[in-house]
mmCIF file of C-alpha atoms in Angstrom:
data_model
loop_
_atom_site.group_PDB
_atom_site.id
_atom_site.type_symbol
_atom_site.label_atom_id
_atom_site.label_comp_id
_atom_site.label_asym_id
_atom_site.label_seq_id
_atom_site.Cartn_x
_atom_site.Cartn_y
_atom_site.Cartn_z
ATOM 1 C CA MET A 39 -25.646 35.791 -24.942
ATOM 2 C CA SER A 40 -22.599 36.324 -22.833
ATOM 3 C CA GLY A 41 -21.467 34.888 -19.586
ATOM 4 C CA ALA A 42 -18.531 34.869 -17.224
ATOM 5 C CA ALA A 43 -15.358 33.499 -18.728
ATOM 6 C CA PRO A 44 -14.545 30.055 -17.364
ATOM 7 C CA GLU A 45 -11.866 30.008 -14.701
ATOM 8 C CA ARG A 46 -8.438 29.339 -16.144
ATOM 9 C CA PRO A 47 -7.196 25.881 -15.087
ATOM 10 C CA THR A 48 -4.121 25.608 -12.903
ATOM 11 C CA THR A 49 -1.293 24.352 -15.119
ATOM 12 C CA VAL A 50 1.215 21.993 -13.541
ATOM 13 C CA PHE A 51 4.293 21.227 -15.646
ATOM 14 C CA PHE A 52 5.950 17.923 -14.737
ATOM 15 C CA VAL A 53 9.439 16.758 -15.634
ATOM 16 C CA VAL A 54 10.332 13.132 -14.885
ATOM 17 C CA GLY A 55 13.266 11.125 -16.174
ATOM 18 C CA GLU A 56 12.401 7.460 -15.687
ATOM 19 C CA GLU A 57 9.645 4.993 -14.889
ATOM 20 C CA SER A 58 9.822 5.356 -11.104
ATOM 21 C CA GLY A 59 9.209 9.082 -11.511
ATOM 22 C CA ASP A 60 6.290 8.332 -13.811
ATOM 23 C CA GLN A 61 4.656 6.295 -11.021
ATOM 24 C CA LEU A 62 5.119 9.108 -8.516
ATOM 25 C CA GLY A 63 3.891 11.688 -10.988
ATOM 26 C CA ALA A 64 0.713 9.770 -11.783
ATOM 27 C CA ALA A 65 -0.118 9.350 -8.096
ATOM 28 C CA LEU A 66 0.559 13.053 -7.463
ATOM 29 C CA MET A 67 -1.728 14.026 -10.347
ATOM 30 C CA ARG A 68 -4.524 11.958 -8.814
ATOM 31 C CA GLY A 69 -3.779 13.499 -5.411
ATOM 32 C CA LEU A 70 -4.000 17.040 -6.773
ATOM 33 C CA VAL A 71 -7.356 16.406 -8.419
ATOM 34 C CA ALA A 72 -8.746 14.693 -5.311
ATOM 35 C CA GLY A 73 -7.331 17.249 -2.879
ATOM 36 C CA SER A 74 -8.633 20.470 -4.426
ATOM 37 C CA ASP A 75 -11.641 21.940 -6.191
ATOM 38 C CA ARG A 76 -9.313 23.580 -8.732
ATOM 39 C CA ALA A 77 -9.443 22.638 -12.393
ATOM 40 C CA PHE A 78 -6.035 21.306 -13.443
ATOM 41 C CA ARG A 79 -4.170 21.115 -16.711
ATOM 42 C CA PHE A 80 -1.104 18.872 -16.850
ATOM 43 C CA ALA A 81 1.841 19.264 -19.238
ATOM 44 C CA GLY A 82 5.449 18.174 -19.506
ATOM 45 C CA VAL A 83 7.468 14.978 -19.684
ATOM 46 C CA GLY A 84 6.127 11.693 -18.326
ATOM 47 C CA GLY A 85 5.450 8.071 -19.074
ATOM 48 C CA ASP A 86 2.482 5.810 -19.671
ATOM 49 C CA ARG A 87 1.011 6.187 -16.172
ATOM 50 C CA MET A 88 1.052 9.982 -16.294
ATOM 51 C CA GLU A 89 -0.388 9.979 -19.797
ATOM 52 C CA ALA A 90 -3.258 7.840 -18.498
ATOM 53 C CA GLU A 91 -3.963 10.670 -16.006
ATOM 54 C CA GLY A 92 -4.138 13.321 -18.725
ATOM 55 C CA LEU A 93 -0.577 14.388 -19.571
ATOM 56 C CA THR A 94 0.707 14.296 -23.152
ATOM 57 C CA SER A 95 4.475 13.841 -22.908
ATOM 58 C CA LEU A 96 6.789 15.998 -24.989
ATOM 59 C CA PHE A 97 8.786 12.899 -25.933
ATOM 60 C CA PRO A 98 9.132 9.238 -24.902
ATOM 61 C CA LEU A 99 10.789 8.634 -21.544
ATOM 62 C CA HIS A 100 13.215 6.111 -23.028
ATOM 63 C CA ASP A 101 14.981 9.012 -24.771
ATOM 64 C CA ILE A 102 16.411 10.110 -21.427
ATOM 65 C CA ALA A 103 15.920 7.123 -19.074
ATOM 66 C CA VAL A 104 19.448 5.736 -19.073
ATOM 67 C CA MET A 105 21.651 4.542 -16.221
ATOM 68 C CA GLY A 106 25.401 4.076 -16.005
ATOM 69 C CA ALA A 107 28.079 6.468 -17.183
ATOM 70 C CA THR A 108 28.770 4.527 -20.377
ATOM 71 C CA ALA A 109 25.109 4.569 -21.427
ATOM 72 C CA VAL A 110 24.762 8.287 -20.632
ATOM 73 C CA ILE A 111 27.797 9.166 -22.755
ATOM 74 C CA ALA A 112 26.437 7.173 -25.699
ATOM 75 C CA LYS A 113 23.108 9.005 -25.549
ATOM 76 C CA LEU A 114 24.367 12.431 -24.524
ATOM 77 C CA PRO A 115 23.430 14.353 -27.727
ATOM 78 C CA THR A 116 19.811 13.166 -27.451
ATOM 79 C CA ILE A 117 19.671 13.955 -23.717
ATOM 80 C CA LEU A 118 21.002 17.497 -24.226
ATOM 81 C CA ARG A 119 18.558 18.131 -27.077
ATOM 82 C CA ARG A 120 15.632 16.901 -24.991
ATOM 83 C CA MET A 121 16.790 19.102 -22.119
ATOM 84 C CA ARG A 122 16.700 22.217 -24.327
ATOM 85 C CA GLU A 123 13.286 21.251 -25.673
ATOM 86 C CA THR A 124 11.949 20.782 -22.143
ATOM 87 C CA VAL A 125 13.151 24.183 -20.961
ATOM 88 C CA ASP A 126 11.657 25.852 -24.049
ATOM 89 C CA ALA A 127 8.352 24.050 -23.430
ATOM 90 C CA VAL A 128 8.176 25.213 -19.798
ATOM 91 C CA LEU A 129 8.694 28.809 -20.886
ATOM 92 C CA ALA A 130 6.134 28.525 -23.684
ATOM 93 C CA GLU A 131 3.472 26.888 -21.493
ATOM 94 C CA LYS A 132 3.734 29.533 -18.741
ATOM 95 C CA PRO A 133 2.608 27.058 -16.059
ATOM 96 C CA ASP A 134 1.612 27.944 -12.528
ATOM 97 C CA ILE A 135 4.164 25.575 -10.999
ATOM 98 C CA LEU A 136 6.969 23.268 -12.118
ATOM 99 C CA VAL A 137 7.286 19.850 -10.469
ATOM 100 C CA ILE A 138 10.488 17.906 -11.145
ATOM 101 C CA ILE A 139 10.613 14.275 -10.056
ATOM 102 C CA ASP A 140 13.800 12.314 -9.320
ATOM 103 C CA SER A 141 16.453 11.808 -12.098
ATOM 104 C CA PRO A 142 18.429 14.860 -10.907
ATOM 105 C CA ASP A 143 21.012 14.753 -13.692
ATOM 106 C CA PHE A 144 18.214 15.726 -16.075
ATOM 107 C CA THR A 145 15.464 17.349 -14.017
ATOM 108 C CA HIS A 146 17.691 19.629 -11.946
ATOM 109 C CA ARG A 147 19.440 20.983 -15.001
ATOM 110 C CA VAL A 148 16.054 21.847 -16.434
ATOM 111 C CA ALA A 149 15.018 23.516 -13.164
ATOM 112 C CA LYS A 150 18.196 25.617 -12.993
ATOM 113 C CA LYS A 151 17.737 26.904 -16.541
ATOM 114 C CA VAL A 152 14.059 27.679 -15.930
ATOM 115 C CA ARG A 153 14.806 29.527 -12.678
ATOM 116 C CA LYS A 154 17.217 31.848 -14.504
ATOM 117 C CA ARG A 155 14.577 32.789 -17.064
ATOM 118 C CA ARG A 156 11.433 32.554 -14.895
ATOM 119 C CA PRO A 157 12.550 33.379 -11.345
ATOM 120 C CA ASP A 158 8.912 33.870 -10.282
ATOM 121 C CA LEU A 159 7.845 30.295 -11.143
ATOM 122 C CA PRO A 160 7.496 28.035 -8.067
ATOM 123 C CA ILE A 161 9.548 24.846 -8.373
ATOM 124 C CA VAL A 162 8.892 21.710 -6.314
ATOM 125 C CA ASP A 163 11.274 18.758 -6.364
ATOM 126 C CA TYR A 164 9.814 15.320 -5.583
ATOM 127 C CA VAL A 165 12.520 12.878 -4.367
ATOM 128 C CA SER A 166 15.763 14.165 -2.928
ATOM 129 C CA PRO A 167 19.073 13.439 -4.611
ATOM 130 C CA SER A 168 21.157 11.207 -2.366
ATOM 131 C CA VAL A 169 23.030 14.092 -0.727
ATOM 132 C CA TRP A 170 23.211 11.866 2.366
ATOM 133 C CA ALA A 171 25.399 9.444 0.420
ATOM 134 C CA TRP A 172 27.360 11.480 -2.099
ATOM 135 C CA ARG A 173 28.105 15.126 -2.946
ATOM 136 C CA PRO A 174 26.474 16.765 0.088
ATOM 137 C CA GLY A 175 27.208 20.204 -1.374
ATOM 138 C CA ARG A 176 24.310 19.694 -3.776
ATOM 139 C CA ALA A 177 21.856 20.381 -0.944
ATOM 140 C CA ARG A 178 22.898 24.030 -0.522
ATOM 141 C CA LYS A 179 23.008 24.566 -4.291
ATOM 142 C CA MET A 180 19.462 23.226 -4.667
ATOM 143 C CA LYS A 181 18.133 26.007 -2.472
ATOM 144 C CA ALA A 182 18.719 28.461 -5.322
ATOM 145 C CA TYR A 183 16.272 26.742 -7.683
ATOM 146 C CA VAL A 184 14.016 24.501 -5.536
ATOM 147 C CA ASP A 185 11.345 26.156 -3.380
ATOM 148 C CA HIS A 186 10.161 22.970 -1.648
ATOM 149 C CA LEU A 187 11.536 19.442 -1.607
ATOM 150 C CA LEU A 188 9.272 16.425 -1.123
ATOM 151 C CA ALA A 189 11.296 13.707 0.600
ATOM 152 C CA ILE A 190 10.394 10.022 0.426
ATOM 153 C CA LEU A 191 12.830 8.884 3.125
ATOM 154 C CA PRO A 192 12.174 9.895 6.744
ATOM 155 C CA PHE A 193 15.669 11.114 7.608
ATOM 156 C CA GLU A 194 15.998 13.495 4.636
ATOM 157 C CA PRO A 195 14.410 16.666 6.132
ATOM 158 C CA ASP A 196 17.005 16.657 8.927
ATOM 159 C CA VAL A 197 19.802 16.054 6.403
ATOM 160 C CA HIS A 198 18.775 19.017 4.256
ATOM 161 C CA GLU A 199 18.395 21.277 7.269
ATOM 162 C CA ARG A 200 21.904 20.331 8.404
ATOM 163 C CA LEU A 201 23.380 20.810 4.925
ATOM 164 C CA GLY A 202 21.615 24.108 4.193
ATOM 165 C CA GLY A 203 19.253 22.682 1.571
ATOM 166 C CA PRO A 204 15.752 23.797 0.588
ATOM 167 C CA VAL A 205 12.668 23.532 2.780
ATOM 168 C CA THR A 206 11.957 19.798 2.946
ATOM 169 C CA THR A 207 8.867 17.813 3.938
ATOM 170 C CA TYR A 208 8.764 14.043 4.428
ATOM 171 C CA VAL A 209 5.730 12.941 2.427
ATOM 172 C CA GLY A 210 6.271 9.208 2.739
ATOM 173 C CA HIS A 211 7.517 6.595 0.345
ATOM 174 C CA PRO A 212 5.015 5.489 -2.331
ATOM 175 C CA LEU A 213 5.537 1.887 -1.276
ATOM 176 C CA ILE A 214 3.625 2.655 1.924
ATOM 177 C CA GLU A 215 0.489 2.848 -0.213
ATOM 178 C CA ARG A 216 1.161 -0.643 -1.555
ATOM 179 C CA LEU A 217 1.801 -2.694 1.552
ATOM 180 C CA ASP A 218 -1.158 -4.898 0.717
ATOM 181 C CA LYS A 219 0.710 -5.873 -2.455
ATOM 182 C CA LEU A 220 3.924 -6.632 -0.566
ATOM 183 C CA ARG A 221 2.719 -8.340 2.611
ATOM 184 C CA PRO A 222 1.615 -11.998 2.477
ATOM 185 C CA THR A 223 -1.698 -13.373 3.593
ATOM 186 C CA ALA A 224 -1.631 -16.243 6.097
ATOM 187 C CA ASP A 225 -1.266 -18.943 3.451
ATOM 188 C CA GLU A 226 1.023 -17.218 0.935
ATOM 189 C CA ARG A 227 4.323 -17.547 2.830
ATOM 190 C CA PRO A 228 4.344 -20.743 4.888
ATOM 191 C CA PRO A 229 6.774 -20.937 7.829
ATOM 192 C CA LEU A 230 10.174 -22.316 6.886
ATOM 193 C CA ALA A 231 9.632 -25.356 9.065
ATOM 194 C CA SER A 232 6.615 -26.426 7.014
ATOM 195 C CA ALA A 233 7.716 -25.194 3.586
ATOM 196 C CA SER A 234 8.393 -28.133 1.268
ATOM 197 C CA ALA A 235 10.644 -25.912 -0.860
ATOM 198 C CA PRO A 236 11.605 -22.460 0.465
ATOM 199 C CA VAL A 237 11.368 -19.692 -2.134
ATOM 200 C CA LEU A 238 14.536 -17.761 -2.979
ATOM 201 C CA LEU A 239 14.088 -14.569 -4.994
ATOM 202 C CA VAL A 240 16.923 -13.589 -7.319
ATOM 203 C CA LEU A 241 16.868 -9.941 -8.391
ATOM 204 C CA PRO A 242 19.832 -9.054 -10.626
ATOM 205 C CA GLY A 243 18.488 -5.639 -11.700
ATOM 206 C CA SER A 244 16.024 -4.257 -14.225
ATOM 207 C CA ARG A 245 18.489 -2.691 -16.661
ATOM 208 C CA ARG A 246 20.481 -4.649 -19.201
ATOM 209 C CA GLY A 247 23.812 -3.294 -17.955
ATOM 210 C CA GLU A 248 23.039 -4.446 -14.419
ATOM 211 C CA LEU A 249 21.934 -7.813 -15.741
ATOM 212 C CA ASP A 250 25.191 -8.264 -17.618
ATOM 213 C CA ARG A 251 27.227 -7.506 -14.502
ATOM 214 C CA MET A 252 25.146 -9.386 -11.932
ATOM 215 C CA LEU A 253 23.358 -12.381 -13.438
ATOM 216 C CA ASP A 254 26.247 -14.800 -13.960
ATOM 217 C CA ILE A 255 27.648 -14.169 -10.474
ATOM 218 C CA PHE A 256 24.201 -14.661 -8.965
ATOM 219 C CA GLY A 257 23.808 -17.876 -10.956
ATOM 220 C CA GLN A 258 27.084 -19.251 -9.624
ATOM 221 C CA ALA A 259 25.998 -18.317 -6.102
ATOM 222 C CA VAL A 260 22.691 -20.150 -6.594
ATOM 223 C CA GLU A 261 24.613 -23.218 -7.701
ATOM 224 C CA LEU A 262 26.591 -23.184 -4.443
ATOM 225 C CA ILE A 263 23.455 -22.554 -2.370
ATOM 226 C CA VAL A 264 21.598 -25.479 -3.968
ATOM 227 C CA ALA A 265 24.576 -27.802 -3.473
ATOM 228 C CA ARG A 266 24.877 -26.952 0.226
ATOM 229 C CA PHE A 267 21.244 -26.422 1.236
ATOM 230 C CA GLY A 268 20.377 -30.095 1.423
ATOM 231 C CA LYS A 269 16.696 -29.824 0.490
ATOM 232 C CA ARG A 270 14.581 -28.655 -2.407
ATOM 233 C CA LEU A 271 14.665 -24.947 -3.227
ATOM 234 C CA GLU A 272 12.398 -22.896 -5.477
ATOM 235 C CA VAL A 273 14.112 -20.026 -7.302
ATOM 236 C CA VAL A 274 12.055 -17.145 -8.721
ATOM 237 C CA ILE A 275 13.295 -14.226 -10.834
ATOM 238 C CA PRO A 276 10.907 -11.285 -11.331
ATOM 239 C CA ALA A 277 11.531 -9.619 -14.700
ATOM 240 C CA VAL A 278 10.499 -6.559 -16.651
ATOM 241 C CA PRO A 279 8.932 -7.645 -19.962
ATOM 242 C CA ARG A 280 11.791 -6.511 -22.191
ATOM 243 C CA LEU A 281 14.318 -8.702 -20.329
ATOM 244 C CA ALA A 282 12.185 -11.779 -19.639
ATOM 245 C CA GLU A 283 13.291 -13.840 -22.631
ATOM 246 C CA THR A 284 16.949 -12.936 -22.056
ATOM 247 C CA LEU A 285 16.634 -14.129 -18.459
ATOM 248 C CA ARG A 286 15.019 -17.409 -19.492
ATOM 249 C CA GLU A 287 17.771 -18.105 -22.019
ATOM 250 C CA ARG A 288 20.623 -17.199 -19.691
ATOM 251 C CA THR A 289 19.295 -19.166 -16.699
ATOM 252 C CA ALA A 290 18.228 -22.293 -18.575
ATOM 253 C CA LYS A 291 21.280 -24.240 -17.381
ATOM 254 C CA TRP A 292 21.164 -23.200 -13.735
ATOM 255 C CA PRO A 293 21.069 -26.187 -11.314
ATOM 256 C CA VAL A 294 17.518 -25.198 -10.372
ATOM 257 C CA ALA A 295 15.628 -23.817 -13.342
ATOM 258 C CA PRO A 296 14.256 -20.523 -12.022
ATOM 259 C CA GLN A 297 10.700 -19.455 -12.608
ATOM 260 C CA VAL A 298 10.861 -16.137 -14.477
ATOM 261 C CA VAL A 299 7.752 -14.088 -13.670
ATOM 262 C CA VAL A 300 6.895 -10.993 -15.660
ATOM 263 C CA GLY A 301 5.332 -7.716 -14.615
ATOM 264 C CA GLU A 302 4.703 -5.853 -11.393
ATOM 265 C CA GLU A 303 1.774 -7.906 -10.141
ATOM 266 C CA ALA A 304 3.705 -11.155 -10.601
ATOM 267 C CA LYS A 305 6.722 -9.613 -8.884
ATOM 268 C CA PHE A 306 4.734 -8.627 -5.814
ATOM 269 C CA ALA A 307 3.068 -12.049 -5.722
ATOM 270 C CA ALA A 308 6.576 -13.571 -5.662
ATOM 271 C CA PHE A 309 7.558 -11.221 -2.819
ATOM 272 C CA ARG A 310 4.583 -12.439 -0.796
ATOM 273 C CA ARG A 311 5.735 -16.066 -1.200
ATOM 274 C CA ALA A 312 9.470 -15.521 -0.740
ATOM 275 C CA HIS A 313 11.517 -16.642 2.263
ATOM 276 C CA ALA A 314 14.802 -14.976 1.255
ATOM 277 C CA ALA A 315 16.323 -12.917 -1.550
ATOM 278 C CA LEU A 316 19.585 -12.246 -3.342
ATOM 279 C CA ALA A 317 19.287 -8.743 -4.788
ATOM 280 C CA ALA A 318 21.180 -6.076 -6.645
ATOM 281 C CA SER A 319 21.245 -2.773 -4.784
ATOM 282 C CA GLY A 320 18.392 -0.386 -5.529
ATOM 283 C CA THR A 321 14.823 0.474 -4.560
ATOM 284 C CA VAL A 322 14.015 -3.240 -4.648
ATOM 285 C CA THR A 323 15.881 -3.622 -1.360
ATOM 286 C CA LEU A 324 13.371 -1.286 0.318
ATOM 287 C CA GLU A 325 10.525 -3.260 -1.272
ATOM 288 C CA LEU A 326 11.997 -6.437 0.193
ATOM 289 C CA GLY A 327 12.392 -4.809 3.606
ATOM 290 C CA LEU A 328 8.769 -3.671 3.664
ATOM 291 C CA ALA A 329 7.726 -7.148 2.463
ATOM 292 C CA HIS A 330 9.750 -8.629 5.363
ATOM 293 C CA VAL A 331 11.924 -10.779 3.086
ATOM 294 C CA PRO A 332 15.434 -11.309 4.524
ATOM 295 C CA MET A 333 18.050 -10.541 1.897
ATOM 296 C CA VAL A 334 21.657 -10.261 0.828
ATOM 297 C CA VAL A 335 22.475 -7.232 -1.306
ATOM 298 C CA ALA A 336 25.261 -6.885 -3.849
ATOM 299 C CA TYR A 337 26.338 -4.579 -6.638
ATOM 300 C CA VAL A 338 29.055 -4.658 -9.273
ATOM 301 C CA LEU A 339 29.960 -1.256 -10.717
ATOM 302 C CA ASP A 340 30.629 -0.464 -14.351
ATOM 303 C CA GLY A 341 34.140 0.747 -15.231
ATOM 304 C CA ILE A 342 33.620 4.498 -14.846
ATOM 305 C CA TYR A 343 31.695 4.249 -11.583
ATOM 306 C CA ARG A 344 34.367 1.922 -10.244
ATOM 307 C CA GLN A 345 36.861 4.785 -10.571
ATOM 308 C CA ILE A 346 34.419 7.156 -8.841
ATOM 309 C CA ASN A 347 34.023 4.690 -5.990
ATOM 310 C CA ARG A 348 37.795 4.541 -5.574
ATOM 311 C CA LEU A 349 37.791 8.321 -5.159
ATOM 312 C CA ARG A 350 35.146 7.968 -2.455
ATOM 313 C CA ARG A 351 37.410 5.608 -0.562
ATOM 314 C CA LEU A 352 40.387 7.932 -0.964
ATOM 315 C CA PHE A 353 38.355 10.920 0.263
ATOM 316 C CA PRO A 354 35.842 9.484 2.763
ATOM 317 C CA ASN A 355 34.734 12.930 3.935
ATOM 318 C CA ILE A 356 32.756 13.433 0.698
ATOM 319 C CA ALA A 357 30.594 10.372 1.428
ATOM 320 C CA GLN A 358 27.917 10.678 4.093
ATOM 321 C CA VAL A 359 26.937 7.031 4.669
ATOM 322 C CA ASP A 360 28.768 3.728 4.641
ATOM 323 C CA THR A 361 25.966 1.510 3.316
ATOM 324 C CA MET A 362 24.139 1.252 -0.022
ATOM 325 C CA VAL A 363 21.053 -0.501 1.378
ATOM 326 C CA LEU A 364 18.092 1.815 1.996
ATOM 327 C CA THR A 365 16.767 -0.253 4.882
ATOM 328 C CA ASN A 366 20.134 0.042 6.640
ATOM 329 C CA ILE A 367 20.233 3.805 6.096
ATOM 330 C CA ILE A 368 16.697 4.346 7.386
ATOM 331 C CA ILE A 369 17.110 2.317 10.589
ATOM 332 C CA GLY A 370 20.686 3.513 11.140
ATOM 333 C CA ALA A 371 22.238 0.048 11.389
ATOM 334 C CA LYS A 372 23.877 -2.450 9.049
ATOM 335 C CA ALA A 373 21.229 -5.108 9.521
ATOM 336 C CA ILE A 374 21.266 -6.243 5.872
ATOM 337 C CA PRO A 375 24.541 -7.783 4.629
ATOM 338 C CA GLU A 376 25.921 -6.092 1.522
ATOM 339 C CA LEU A 377 28.803 -6.683 -0.864
ATOM 340 C CA LEU A 378 30.144 -4.120 -3.318
ATOM 341 C CA ASP A 379 32.089 -4.594 -6.522
ATOM 342 C CA LEU A 380 35.200 -6.740 -6.024
ATOM 343 C CA GLU A 381 33.722 -8.154 -2.800
ATOM 344 C CA VAL A 382 30.964 -9.768 -4.871
ATOM 345 C CA THR A 383 31.906 -13.421 -5.370
ATOM 346 C CA PRO A 384 29.688 -16.516 -5.620
ATOM 347 C CA GLU A 385 31.247 -17.925 -2.452
ATOM 348 C CA ALA A 386 30.663 -14.763 -0.429
ATOM 349 C CA LEU A 387 27.058 -14.481 -1.614
ATOM 350 C CA ALA A 388 26.229 -18.133 -0.895
ATOM 351 C CA GLU A 389 27.802 -17.936 2.552
ATOM 352 C CA ARG A 390 25.472 -15.057 3.503
ATOM 353 C CA VAL A 391 22.291 -16.339 1.854
ATOM 354 C CA LEU A 392 22.311 -19.845 3.346
ATOM 355 C CA PRO A 393 21.593 -18.778 6.964
ATOM 356 C CA LEU A 394 18.521 -16.872 5.740
ATOM 357 C CA LEU A 395 16.949 -20.138 4.564
ATOM 358 C CA GLY A 396 16.687 -21.476 8.117
ATOM 359 C CA GLU A 397 15.468 -20.342 11.533
ATOM 360 C CA THR A 398 18.774 -18.723 12.447
ATOM 361 C CA PRO A 399 19.959 -15.678 14.408
ATOM 362 C CA GLU A 400 20.834 -14.015 11.088
ATOM 363 C CA ARG A 401 17.275 -14.378 9.854
ATOM 364 C CA SER A 402 15.762 -13.254 13.171
ATOM 365 C CA ALA A 403 17.966 -10.152 13.220
ATOM 366 C CA GLN A 404 16.720 -9.056 9.815
ATOM 367 C CA LEU A 405 13.078 -9.633 10.745
ATOM 368 C CA ALA A 406 13.564 -7.463 13.832
ATOM 369 C CA ALA A 407 15.140 -4.769 11.643
ATOM 370 C CA PHE A 408 12.096 -4.817 9.372
ATOM 371 C CA SER A 409 9.870 -3.960 12.337
ATOM 372 C CA ARG A 410 12.032 -0.894 12.983
ATOM 373 C CA LEU A 411 11.772 -0.015 9.295
ATOM 374 C CA ASP A 412 7.964 -0.131 9.499
ATOM 375 C CA ASP A 413 7.991 2.264 12.456
ATOM 376 C CA ALA A 414 10.301 4.716 10.686
ATOM 377 C CA MET A 415 8.370 4.768 7.410
ATOM 378 C CA THR A 416 4.828 5.171 8.795
ATOM 379 C CA LEU A 417 3.103 8.524 8.273
ATOM 380 C CA GLU A 418 1.203 10.061 11.172
ATOM 381 C CA GLY A 419 -2.551 10.335 10.807
ATOM 382 C CA GLY A 420 -2.853 7.655 8.146
ATOM 383 C CA GLU A 421 -2.407 10.127 5.264
ATOM 384 C CA SER A 422 -1.160 8.599 2.016
ATOM 385 C CA PRO A 423 2.150 9.777 0.468
ATOM 386 C CA SER A 424 0.430 11.008 -2.702
ATOM 387 C CA ALA A 425 -2.141 12.985 -0.671
ATOM 388 C CA ARG A 426 0.547 14.575 1.482
ATOM 389 C CA ALA A 427 2.666 15.409 -1.582
ATOM 390 C CA ALA A 428 -0.363 16.990 -3.256
ATOM 391 C CA ARG A 429 -1.079 19.034 -0.134
ATOM 392 C CA VAL A 430 2.426 20.529 -0.223
ATOM 393 C CA VAL A 431 2.170 21.357 -3.944
ATOM 394 C CA LEU A 432 -1.193 23.049 -3.365
ATOM 395 C CA ALA A 433 0.298 25.060 -0.499
ATOM 396 C CA GLU A 434 3.113 26.229 -2.778
ATOM 397 C CA LEU A 435 0.550 27.346 -5.351
ATOM 398 C CA ASP A 436 -1.295 29.289 -2.645
ATOM 399 C CA ARG A 437 1.927 30.789 -1.326
ATOM 400 C CA ALA A 438 2.786 32.037 -4.806
ATOM 401 C CA GLY A 439 -0.734 33.455 -5.278
ATOM 402 C CA ARG A 440 -1.538 31.179 -8.188
#
């Protein structure tokens, strides 16, 4: 007996460089399957979440998921080898589309090499490099090897149009799909006036290098805050599993023994209870903004990036924004106080956190800013970010006749 050959599945090759990209990739994979009657085959580089959706990664993400110039230099031979292997795998797989997600130092180099050897292969980039903050010339260069950019921040399409970048669509930030995890129920975050011990989140970063630079300064700031606050304070530190024990050991002698909670669910539960936060700069500041937790943001650079930052100050025209806090960038105002590098002292941090632990103008101003953030981040029509991202990828497949 003979029959019609089964339809060849659509092959999507993913390249991600760290855990945040793995989360986006997994949601996009689900969105593609739900949004089309195509049969899909997934290949490439991803993490545990993407593997749970059917991708077998070429190698473990931790081979390339490094941050900080010093760490990159130490691991450079491995990163370059993995880059070559990824390019070779794309060419061997002959996919219908290549989707690169975040981590531009790795993923964009792969995309450029693939474009030279497979100029017909559609390439979609999910998450824009921060051309609005640094090296705006990257936008125009991306147009040569990115066919469509999926932006997760609402102002990015206008930025890329102004800078001559690729076609860009705002698909929404993945946190929009998780507001129920971030927002408290009526009894989870009591009003400050009735809270027996307000909850202060301390978020020194999720990488060991960040922890080494931030934790001791944050601990000294907490000591000052506790001494001046005048009432009981609960301190909570969300931790990734690999750093939890280190955090417990290094905070054991703080004036208020912090509760170290482990894992994403525990972190979001802490966000729902929190009244204020002291945080290292990063995506967590957008999480706090969407959770409506007033915050103070700080960051201490490592040695190499400190020199880069000095260049930015010498040549301000190469920097596009004057704030490192995503909430500030999105609403176009410096509503969240921030301290960078040598500005970061225990005294300065304590001075800015203390007003957030009372019903003060400083606290009210941040809460008003969070309402503006909600308005800016909302997608029209109630579509989820992963569904909208999938819709764009499917349109690129159609456009390319695949």
